[in-house]
Short mmCIF file of C-alpha atoms and ligand atoms in Angstrom, two decimals:
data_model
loop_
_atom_site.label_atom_id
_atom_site.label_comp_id
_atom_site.label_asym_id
_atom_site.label_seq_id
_atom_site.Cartn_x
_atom_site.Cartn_y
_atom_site.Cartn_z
CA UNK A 376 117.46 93.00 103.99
CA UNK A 377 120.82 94.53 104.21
CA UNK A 378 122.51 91.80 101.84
CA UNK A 379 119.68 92.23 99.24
CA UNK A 380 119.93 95.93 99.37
CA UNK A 381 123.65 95.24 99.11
CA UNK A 382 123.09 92.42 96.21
CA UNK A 383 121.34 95.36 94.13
CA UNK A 384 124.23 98.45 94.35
CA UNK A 385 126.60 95.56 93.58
CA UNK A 386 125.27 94.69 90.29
CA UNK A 387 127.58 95.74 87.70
CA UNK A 388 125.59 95.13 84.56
CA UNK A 389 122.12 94.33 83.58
CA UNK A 390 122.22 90.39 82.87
CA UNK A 391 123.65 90.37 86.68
CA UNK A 392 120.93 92.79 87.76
CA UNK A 393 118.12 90.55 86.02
CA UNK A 394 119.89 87.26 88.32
CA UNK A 395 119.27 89.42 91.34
CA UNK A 396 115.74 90.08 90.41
CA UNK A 397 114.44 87.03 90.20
CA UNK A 398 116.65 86.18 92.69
CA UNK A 399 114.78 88.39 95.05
CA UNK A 400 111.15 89.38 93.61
CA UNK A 401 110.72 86.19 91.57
CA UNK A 402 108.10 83.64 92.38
CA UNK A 403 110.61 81.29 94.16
CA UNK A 404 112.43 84.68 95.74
CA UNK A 405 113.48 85.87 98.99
CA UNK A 406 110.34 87.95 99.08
CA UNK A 407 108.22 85.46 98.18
CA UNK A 408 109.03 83.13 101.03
CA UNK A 409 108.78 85.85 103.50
CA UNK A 410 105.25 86.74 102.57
CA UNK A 411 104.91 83.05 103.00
CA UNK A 412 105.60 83.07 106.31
CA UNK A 413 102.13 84.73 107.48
CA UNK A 414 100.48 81.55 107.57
CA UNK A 415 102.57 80.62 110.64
CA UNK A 416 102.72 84.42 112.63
CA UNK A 417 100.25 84.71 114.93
CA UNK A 418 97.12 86.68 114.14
CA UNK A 419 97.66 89.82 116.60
CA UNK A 420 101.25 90.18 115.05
CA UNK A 421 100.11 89.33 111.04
CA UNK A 422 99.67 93.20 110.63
CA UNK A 423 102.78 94.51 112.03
CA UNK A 424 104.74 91.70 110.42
CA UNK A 425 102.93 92.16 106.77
CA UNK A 426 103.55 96.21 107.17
CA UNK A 427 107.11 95.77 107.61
CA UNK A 428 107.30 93.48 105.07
CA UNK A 429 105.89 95.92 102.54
CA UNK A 430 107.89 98.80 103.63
CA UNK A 431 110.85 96.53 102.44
CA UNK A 432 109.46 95.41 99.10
CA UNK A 433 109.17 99.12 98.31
CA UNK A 434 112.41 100.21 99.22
CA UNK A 435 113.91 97.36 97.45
CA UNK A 436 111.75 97.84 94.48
CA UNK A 437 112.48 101.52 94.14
CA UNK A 438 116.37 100.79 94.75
CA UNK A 439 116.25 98.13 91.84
CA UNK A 440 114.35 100.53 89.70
CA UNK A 441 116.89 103.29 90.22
CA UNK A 442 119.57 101.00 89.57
CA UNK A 443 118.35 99.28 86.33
CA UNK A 444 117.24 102.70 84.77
CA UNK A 445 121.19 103.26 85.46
CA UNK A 446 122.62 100.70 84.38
CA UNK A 447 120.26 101.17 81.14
CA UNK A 448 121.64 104.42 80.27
CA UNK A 449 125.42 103.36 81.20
CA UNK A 450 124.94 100.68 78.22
CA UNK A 451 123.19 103.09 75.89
CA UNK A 452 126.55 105.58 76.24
CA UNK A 453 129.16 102.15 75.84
CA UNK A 454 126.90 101.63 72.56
CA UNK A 455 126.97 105.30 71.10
CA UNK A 456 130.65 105.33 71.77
CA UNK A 457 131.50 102.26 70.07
CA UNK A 458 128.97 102.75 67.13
CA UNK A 459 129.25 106.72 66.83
CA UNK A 460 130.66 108.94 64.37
CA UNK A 461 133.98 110.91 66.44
CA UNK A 462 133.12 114.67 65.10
CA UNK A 463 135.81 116.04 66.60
CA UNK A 464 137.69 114.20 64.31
CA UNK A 465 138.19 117.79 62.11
CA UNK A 466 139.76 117.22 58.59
CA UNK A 467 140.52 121.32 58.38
CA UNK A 468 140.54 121.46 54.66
CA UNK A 469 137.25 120.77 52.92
CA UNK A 470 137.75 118.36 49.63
CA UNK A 471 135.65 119.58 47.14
CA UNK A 472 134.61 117.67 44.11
CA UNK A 473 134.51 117.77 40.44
CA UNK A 474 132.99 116.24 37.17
CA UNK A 475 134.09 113.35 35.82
CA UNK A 476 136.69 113.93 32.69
CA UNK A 477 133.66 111.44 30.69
CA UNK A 478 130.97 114.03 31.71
CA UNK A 479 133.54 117.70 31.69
CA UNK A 480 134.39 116.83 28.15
CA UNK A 481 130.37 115.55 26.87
CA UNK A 482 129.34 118.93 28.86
CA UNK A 483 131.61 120.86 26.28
CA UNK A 484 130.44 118.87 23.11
CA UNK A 485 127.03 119.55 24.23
CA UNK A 486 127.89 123.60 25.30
CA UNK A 487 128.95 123.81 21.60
CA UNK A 488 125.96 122.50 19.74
CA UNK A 489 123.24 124.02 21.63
CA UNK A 490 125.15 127.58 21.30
CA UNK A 491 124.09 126.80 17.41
CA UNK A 492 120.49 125.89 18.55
CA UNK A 493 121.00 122.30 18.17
CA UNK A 494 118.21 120.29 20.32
CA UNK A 495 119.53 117.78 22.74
CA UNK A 496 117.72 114.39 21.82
CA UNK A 497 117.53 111.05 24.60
CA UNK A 498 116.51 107.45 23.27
CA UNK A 499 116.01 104.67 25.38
CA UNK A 500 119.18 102.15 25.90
CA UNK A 501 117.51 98.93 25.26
CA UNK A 502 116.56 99.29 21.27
CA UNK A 503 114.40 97.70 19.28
CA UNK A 504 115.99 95.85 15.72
CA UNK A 505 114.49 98.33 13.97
CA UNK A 506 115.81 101.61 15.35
CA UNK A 507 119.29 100.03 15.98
CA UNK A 508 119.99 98.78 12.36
CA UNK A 509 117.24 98.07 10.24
CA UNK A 510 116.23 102.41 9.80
CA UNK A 511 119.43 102.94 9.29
CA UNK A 512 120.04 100.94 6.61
CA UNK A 513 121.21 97.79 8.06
CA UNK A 514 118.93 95.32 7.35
CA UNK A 515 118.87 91.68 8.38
CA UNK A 516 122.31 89.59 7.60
CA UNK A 517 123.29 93.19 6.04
CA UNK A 518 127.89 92.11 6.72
CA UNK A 519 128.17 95.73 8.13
CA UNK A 520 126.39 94.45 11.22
CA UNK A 521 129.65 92.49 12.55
CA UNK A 522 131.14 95.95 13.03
CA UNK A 523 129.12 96.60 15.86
CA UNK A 524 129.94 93.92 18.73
CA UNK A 525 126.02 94.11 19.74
CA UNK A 526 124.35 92.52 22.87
CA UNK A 527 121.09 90.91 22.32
CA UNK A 528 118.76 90.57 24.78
CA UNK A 529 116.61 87.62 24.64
CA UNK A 530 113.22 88.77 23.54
CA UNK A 531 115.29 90.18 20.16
CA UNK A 532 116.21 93.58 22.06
CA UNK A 533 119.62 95.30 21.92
CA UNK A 534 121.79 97.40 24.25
CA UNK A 535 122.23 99.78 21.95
CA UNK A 536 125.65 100.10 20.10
CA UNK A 537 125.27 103.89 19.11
CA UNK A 538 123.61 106.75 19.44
CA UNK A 539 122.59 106.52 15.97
CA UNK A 540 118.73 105.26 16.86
CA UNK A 541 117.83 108.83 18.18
CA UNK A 542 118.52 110.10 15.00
CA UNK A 543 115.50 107.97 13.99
CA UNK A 544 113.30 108.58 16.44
CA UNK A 545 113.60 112.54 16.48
CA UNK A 546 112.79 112.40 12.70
CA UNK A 547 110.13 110.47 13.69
CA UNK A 548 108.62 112.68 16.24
CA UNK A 549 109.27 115.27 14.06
CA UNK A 550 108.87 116.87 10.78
CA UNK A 551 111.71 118.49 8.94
CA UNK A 552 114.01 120.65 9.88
CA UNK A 553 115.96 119.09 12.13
CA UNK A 554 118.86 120.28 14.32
CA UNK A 555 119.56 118.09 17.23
CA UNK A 556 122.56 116.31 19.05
CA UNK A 557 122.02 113.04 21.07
CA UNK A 558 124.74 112.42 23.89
CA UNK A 559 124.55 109.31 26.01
CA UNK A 560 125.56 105.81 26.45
CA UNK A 561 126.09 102.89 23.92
CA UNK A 562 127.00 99.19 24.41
CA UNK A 563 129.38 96.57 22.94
CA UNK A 564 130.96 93.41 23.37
CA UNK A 565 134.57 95.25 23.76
CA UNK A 566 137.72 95.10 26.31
CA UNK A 567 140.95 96.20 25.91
CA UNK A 568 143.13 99.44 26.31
CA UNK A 569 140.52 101.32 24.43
CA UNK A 570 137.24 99.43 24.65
CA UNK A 571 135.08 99.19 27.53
CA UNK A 572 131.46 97.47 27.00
CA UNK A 573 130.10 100.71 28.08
CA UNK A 574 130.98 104.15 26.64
CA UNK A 575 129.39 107.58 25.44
CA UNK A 576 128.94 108.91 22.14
CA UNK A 577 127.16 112.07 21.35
CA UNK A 578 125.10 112.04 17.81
CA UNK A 579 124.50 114.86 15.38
CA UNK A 580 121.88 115.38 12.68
CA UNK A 581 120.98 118.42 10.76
CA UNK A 582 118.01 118.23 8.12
CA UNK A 583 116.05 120.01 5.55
CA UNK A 584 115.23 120.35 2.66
CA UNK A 585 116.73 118.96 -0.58
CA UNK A 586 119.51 121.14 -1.32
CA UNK A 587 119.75 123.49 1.52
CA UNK A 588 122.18 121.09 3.49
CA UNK A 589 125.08 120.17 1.74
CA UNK A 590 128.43 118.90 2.78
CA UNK A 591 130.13 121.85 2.24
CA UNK A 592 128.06 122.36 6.03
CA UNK A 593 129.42 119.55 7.19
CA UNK A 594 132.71 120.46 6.64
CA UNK A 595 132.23 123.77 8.18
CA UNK A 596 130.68 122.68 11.33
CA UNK A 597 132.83 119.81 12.26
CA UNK A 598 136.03 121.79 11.35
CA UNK A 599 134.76 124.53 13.69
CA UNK A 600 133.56 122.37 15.99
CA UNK A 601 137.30 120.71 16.61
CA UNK A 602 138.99 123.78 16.55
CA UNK A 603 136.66 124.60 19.76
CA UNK A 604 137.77 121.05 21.14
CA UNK A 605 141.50 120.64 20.65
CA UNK A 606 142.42 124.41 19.82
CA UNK A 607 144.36 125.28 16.07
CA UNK A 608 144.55 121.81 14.84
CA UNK A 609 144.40 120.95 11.22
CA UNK A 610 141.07 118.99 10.15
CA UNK A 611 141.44 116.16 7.22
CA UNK A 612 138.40 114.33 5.73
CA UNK A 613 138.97 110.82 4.82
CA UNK A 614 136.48 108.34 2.67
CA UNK A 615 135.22 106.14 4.41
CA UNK A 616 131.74 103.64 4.61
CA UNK A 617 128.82 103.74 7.01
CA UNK A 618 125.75 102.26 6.12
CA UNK A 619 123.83 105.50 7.07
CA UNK A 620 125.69 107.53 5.12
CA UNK A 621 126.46 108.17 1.25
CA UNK A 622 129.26 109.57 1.02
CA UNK A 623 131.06 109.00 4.29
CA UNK A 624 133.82 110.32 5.82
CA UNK A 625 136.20 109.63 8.63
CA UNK A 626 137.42 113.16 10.10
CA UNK A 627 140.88 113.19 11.30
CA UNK A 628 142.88 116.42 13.37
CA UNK A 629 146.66 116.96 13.06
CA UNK A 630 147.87 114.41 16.08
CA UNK A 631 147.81 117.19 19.14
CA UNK A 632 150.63 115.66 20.98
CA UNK A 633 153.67 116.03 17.88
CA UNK A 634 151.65 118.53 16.04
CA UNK A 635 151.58 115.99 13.16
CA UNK A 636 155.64 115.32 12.95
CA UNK A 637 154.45 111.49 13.61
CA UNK A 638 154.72 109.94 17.33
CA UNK A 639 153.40 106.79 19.43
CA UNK A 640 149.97 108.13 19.59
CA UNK A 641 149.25 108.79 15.87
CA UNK A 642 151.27 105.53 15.41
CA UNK A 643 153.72 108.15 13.15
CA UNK A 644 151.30 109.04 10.95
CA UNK A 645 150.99 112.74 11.93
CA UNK A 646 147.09 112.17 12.43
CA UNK A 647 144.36 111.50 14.87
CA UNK A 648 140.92 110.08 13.92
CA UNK A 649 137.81 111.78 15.73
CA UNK A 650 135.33 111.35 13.99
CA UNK A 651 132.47 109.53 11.64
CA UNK A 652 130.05 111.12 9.33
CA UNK A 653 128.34 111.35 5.94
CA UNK A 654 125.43 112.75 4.21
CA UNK A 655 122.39 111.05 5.11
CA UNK A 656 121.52 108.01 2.87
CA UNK A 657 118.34 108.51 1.15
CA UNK A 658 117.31 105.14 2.84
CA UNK A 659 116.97 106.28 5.74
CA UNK A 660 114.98 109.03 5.10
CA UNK A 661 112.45 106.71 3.20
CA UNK A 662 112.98 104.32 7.17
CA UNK A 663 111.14 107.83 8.34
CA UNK A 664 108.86 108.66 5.35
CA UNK A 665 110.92 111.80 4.90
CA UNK A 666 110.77 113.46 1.40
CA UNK A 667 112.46 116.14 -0.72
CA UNK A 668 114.99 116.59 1.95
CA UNK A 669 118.96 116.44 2.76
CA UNK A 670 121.21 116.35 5.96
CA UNK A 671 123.98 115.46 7.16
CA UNK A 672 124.69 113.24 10.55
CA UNK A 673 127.70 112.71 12.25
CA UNK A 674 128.76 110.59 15.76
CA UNK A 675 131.52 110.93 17.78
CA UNK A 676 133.29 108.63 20.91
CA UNK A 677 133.17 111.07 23.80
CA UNK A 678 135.82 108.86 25.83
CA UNK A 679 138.14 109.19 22.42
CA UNK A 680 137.81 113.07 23.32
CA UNK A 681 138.23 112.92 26.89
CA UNK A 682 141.43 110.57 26.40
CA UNK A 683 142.92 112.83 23.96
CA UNK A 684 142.03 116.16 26.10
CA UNK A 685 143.56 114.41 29.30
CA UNK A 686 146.01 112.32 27.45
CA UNK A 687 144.83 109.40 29.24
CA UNK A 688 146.70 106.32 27.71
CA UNK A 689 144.09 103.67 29.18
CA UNK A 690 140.10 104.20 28.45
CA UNK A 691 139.41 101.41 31.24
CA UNK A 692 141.00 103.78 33.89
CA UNK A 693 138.14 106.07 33.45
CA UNK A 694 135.70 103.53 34.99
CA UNK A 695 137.44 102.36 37.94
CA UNK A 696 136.64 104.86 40.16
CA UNK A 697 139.82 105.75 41.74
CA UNK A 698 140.23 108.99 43.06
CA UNK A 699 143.59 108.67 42.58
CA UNK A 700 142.98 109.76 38.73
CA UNK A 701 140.00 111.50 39.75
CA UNK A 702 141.62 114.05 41.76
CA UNK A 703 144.08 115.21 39.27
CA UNK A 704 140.64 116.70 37.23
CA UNK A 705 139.56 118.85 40.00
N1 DAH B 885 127.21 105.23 14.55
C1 DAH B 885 128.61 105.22 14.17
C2 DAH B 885 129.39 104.31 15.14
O1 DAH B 885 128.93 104.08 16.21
C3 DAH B 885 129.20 106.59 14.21
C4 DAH B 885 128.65 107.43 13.13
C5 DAH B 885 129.30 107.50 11.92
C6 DAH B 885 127.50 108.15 13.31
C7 DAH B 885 128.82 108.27 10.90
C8 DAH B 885 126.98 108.92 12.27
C9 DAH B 885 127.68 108.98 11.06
O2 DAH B 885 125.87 109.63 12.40
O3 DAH B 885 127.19 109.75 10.05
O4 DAH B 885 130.45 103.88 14.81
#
């Protein structure tokens, strides 16, 4: 009795405890045999000798109880302190964060346009033929196609490779005027120091009708508009072809950096391009069954921005994550 009692304080952890019990109260235990012994005590003793016998099962079972619920507990603490957070572990200064330079420098595009009651336009990401080219007056086989490095899906969906389908689909949706902006993400097959297969561009389109937009607007609004981006910079619009536009332009700013003397980053041309636009091509207004109107649309690389704000010499650093470059915007 002693040396069981003894056997149960000694157990250290709850694998040895469970050895002891069966050890003890098991079928084959110590217990067990000494009820077994009844058959041979004789009958005017049996009730003495079965009393006692109880009185030690219960102390024993009481004193194993005790000790398991212990031991129980001991291992839930060894767990928490292994597993648990330390929180007196007290950093003292509180990092806070900040935008990302991508979504800082779309906010401000965006803050601009809807301070002239543009309406902020979404499209879906995965684009039908139709919306992607074929509205915008790209049809089948049209060669201007191969400037857009576009991934097809397999049931003749595209990631989108601008943000010129929401141009369609508001028009749709809509009947003339139209004032809207579409920011978001666009898609091409693209990687090197200034391409990344994902990237933002935010859309513009302003419509009514014939005559009342002309490009003398355009010019207006996009050279106010980067004079809000980049400060006093000169604005310089270039010929140039889209198939959604007649006539197009390219829209170039005095390079920031030399204040166009010439320099690395203008490649010493004294200039910066921004920017692609144009007056709406009359096709595309027939893609929408829109009549007797005129507009002009324009889209813009919000990472080209961003790069030039932040003069950030690599556009795949701004998708690695590392707060190493992400601090130095907070
Ligand atoms: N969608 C063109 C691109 O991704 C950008 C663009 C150019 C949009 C001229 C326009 C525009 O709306 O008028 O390269």
């Amino acid at each position: 009795m002693e040396s069981l009692e003894e056997k149960i304080k000694q157990a250290g952890d709850l694998k040895t405890l469970e050895t002891v019990r069966i050890e003890i109260f098991g079928k084959k235990g110590v217990l067990a045999a000494e009820f077994a012994k009844m058959k041979e005590v004789p009958n005017a003793e049996k009730k003495a000798f079965a009393q006692k016998l109880n009185i030690t099962k219960a102390k024993l079972t009481e004193l194993f109880d005790t000790k398991k619920m212990m031991l129980e507990a001991e291992a839930i603490q060894e767990m928490m302190a292994k597993d648990g957070v330390d929180v007196s572990m007290y950093h003292g200064k509180p990092v806070s964060g900040a935008l990302h330079p991508v979504v800082e420098t779309m906010n401000r595009i965006i803050d601009y346009f809807v301070a002239l009651n543009f309406s902020v336009e979404e499209g879906p990401l995965v684009e039908d033929d139709f919306h992607n080219f074929e509205a915008l007056n790209l049809p089948k086989h049209h060669p201007a196609r191969d400037m857009q490095d576009t991934f097809y899906l397999n049931d003749g969906m595209v990631l989108r490779t601008h943000t010129s389908p929401v141009q369609i689909r508001t028009m749709q949706k809509s009947k003339p005027p139209v004032r809207m902006i579409s920011p978001g993400s666009v898609f091409r097959r693209d990687f090197d120091l200034t391409h990344t297969p994902m990237f933002h561009q935010v859309e513009g389109l302003m419509v009514d009708a014939s005559g009342k937009i002309s490009f003398a607007n355009l010019k207006w609004i996009l050279e106010d508009f980067l004079k809000y981006m980049f400060g006093d910079v000169k604005v310089r619009f270039r010929p140039s072809f889209f198939p959604f536009t007649e006539p197009s332009t390219e829209v170039d700013i005095s390079c920031i950096f030399c204040k166009g003397e010439g320099c690395r980053v203008c490649s010493k041309t004294g200039w910066l391009e921004v920017l692609g636009s144009g007056m709406v091509d009359p096709n595309v207004f027939k893609a929408v069954g829109y009549e007797d109107v005129s507009g002009y649309a324009f889209g813009l690389g919000v990472e080209r921005f961003a790069m030039l704000i932040h003069q950030i010499g690599d556009l795949r650093s701004l998708f690695e994550g590392d707060v190493r470059l992400l601090e130095q915007f907070r």
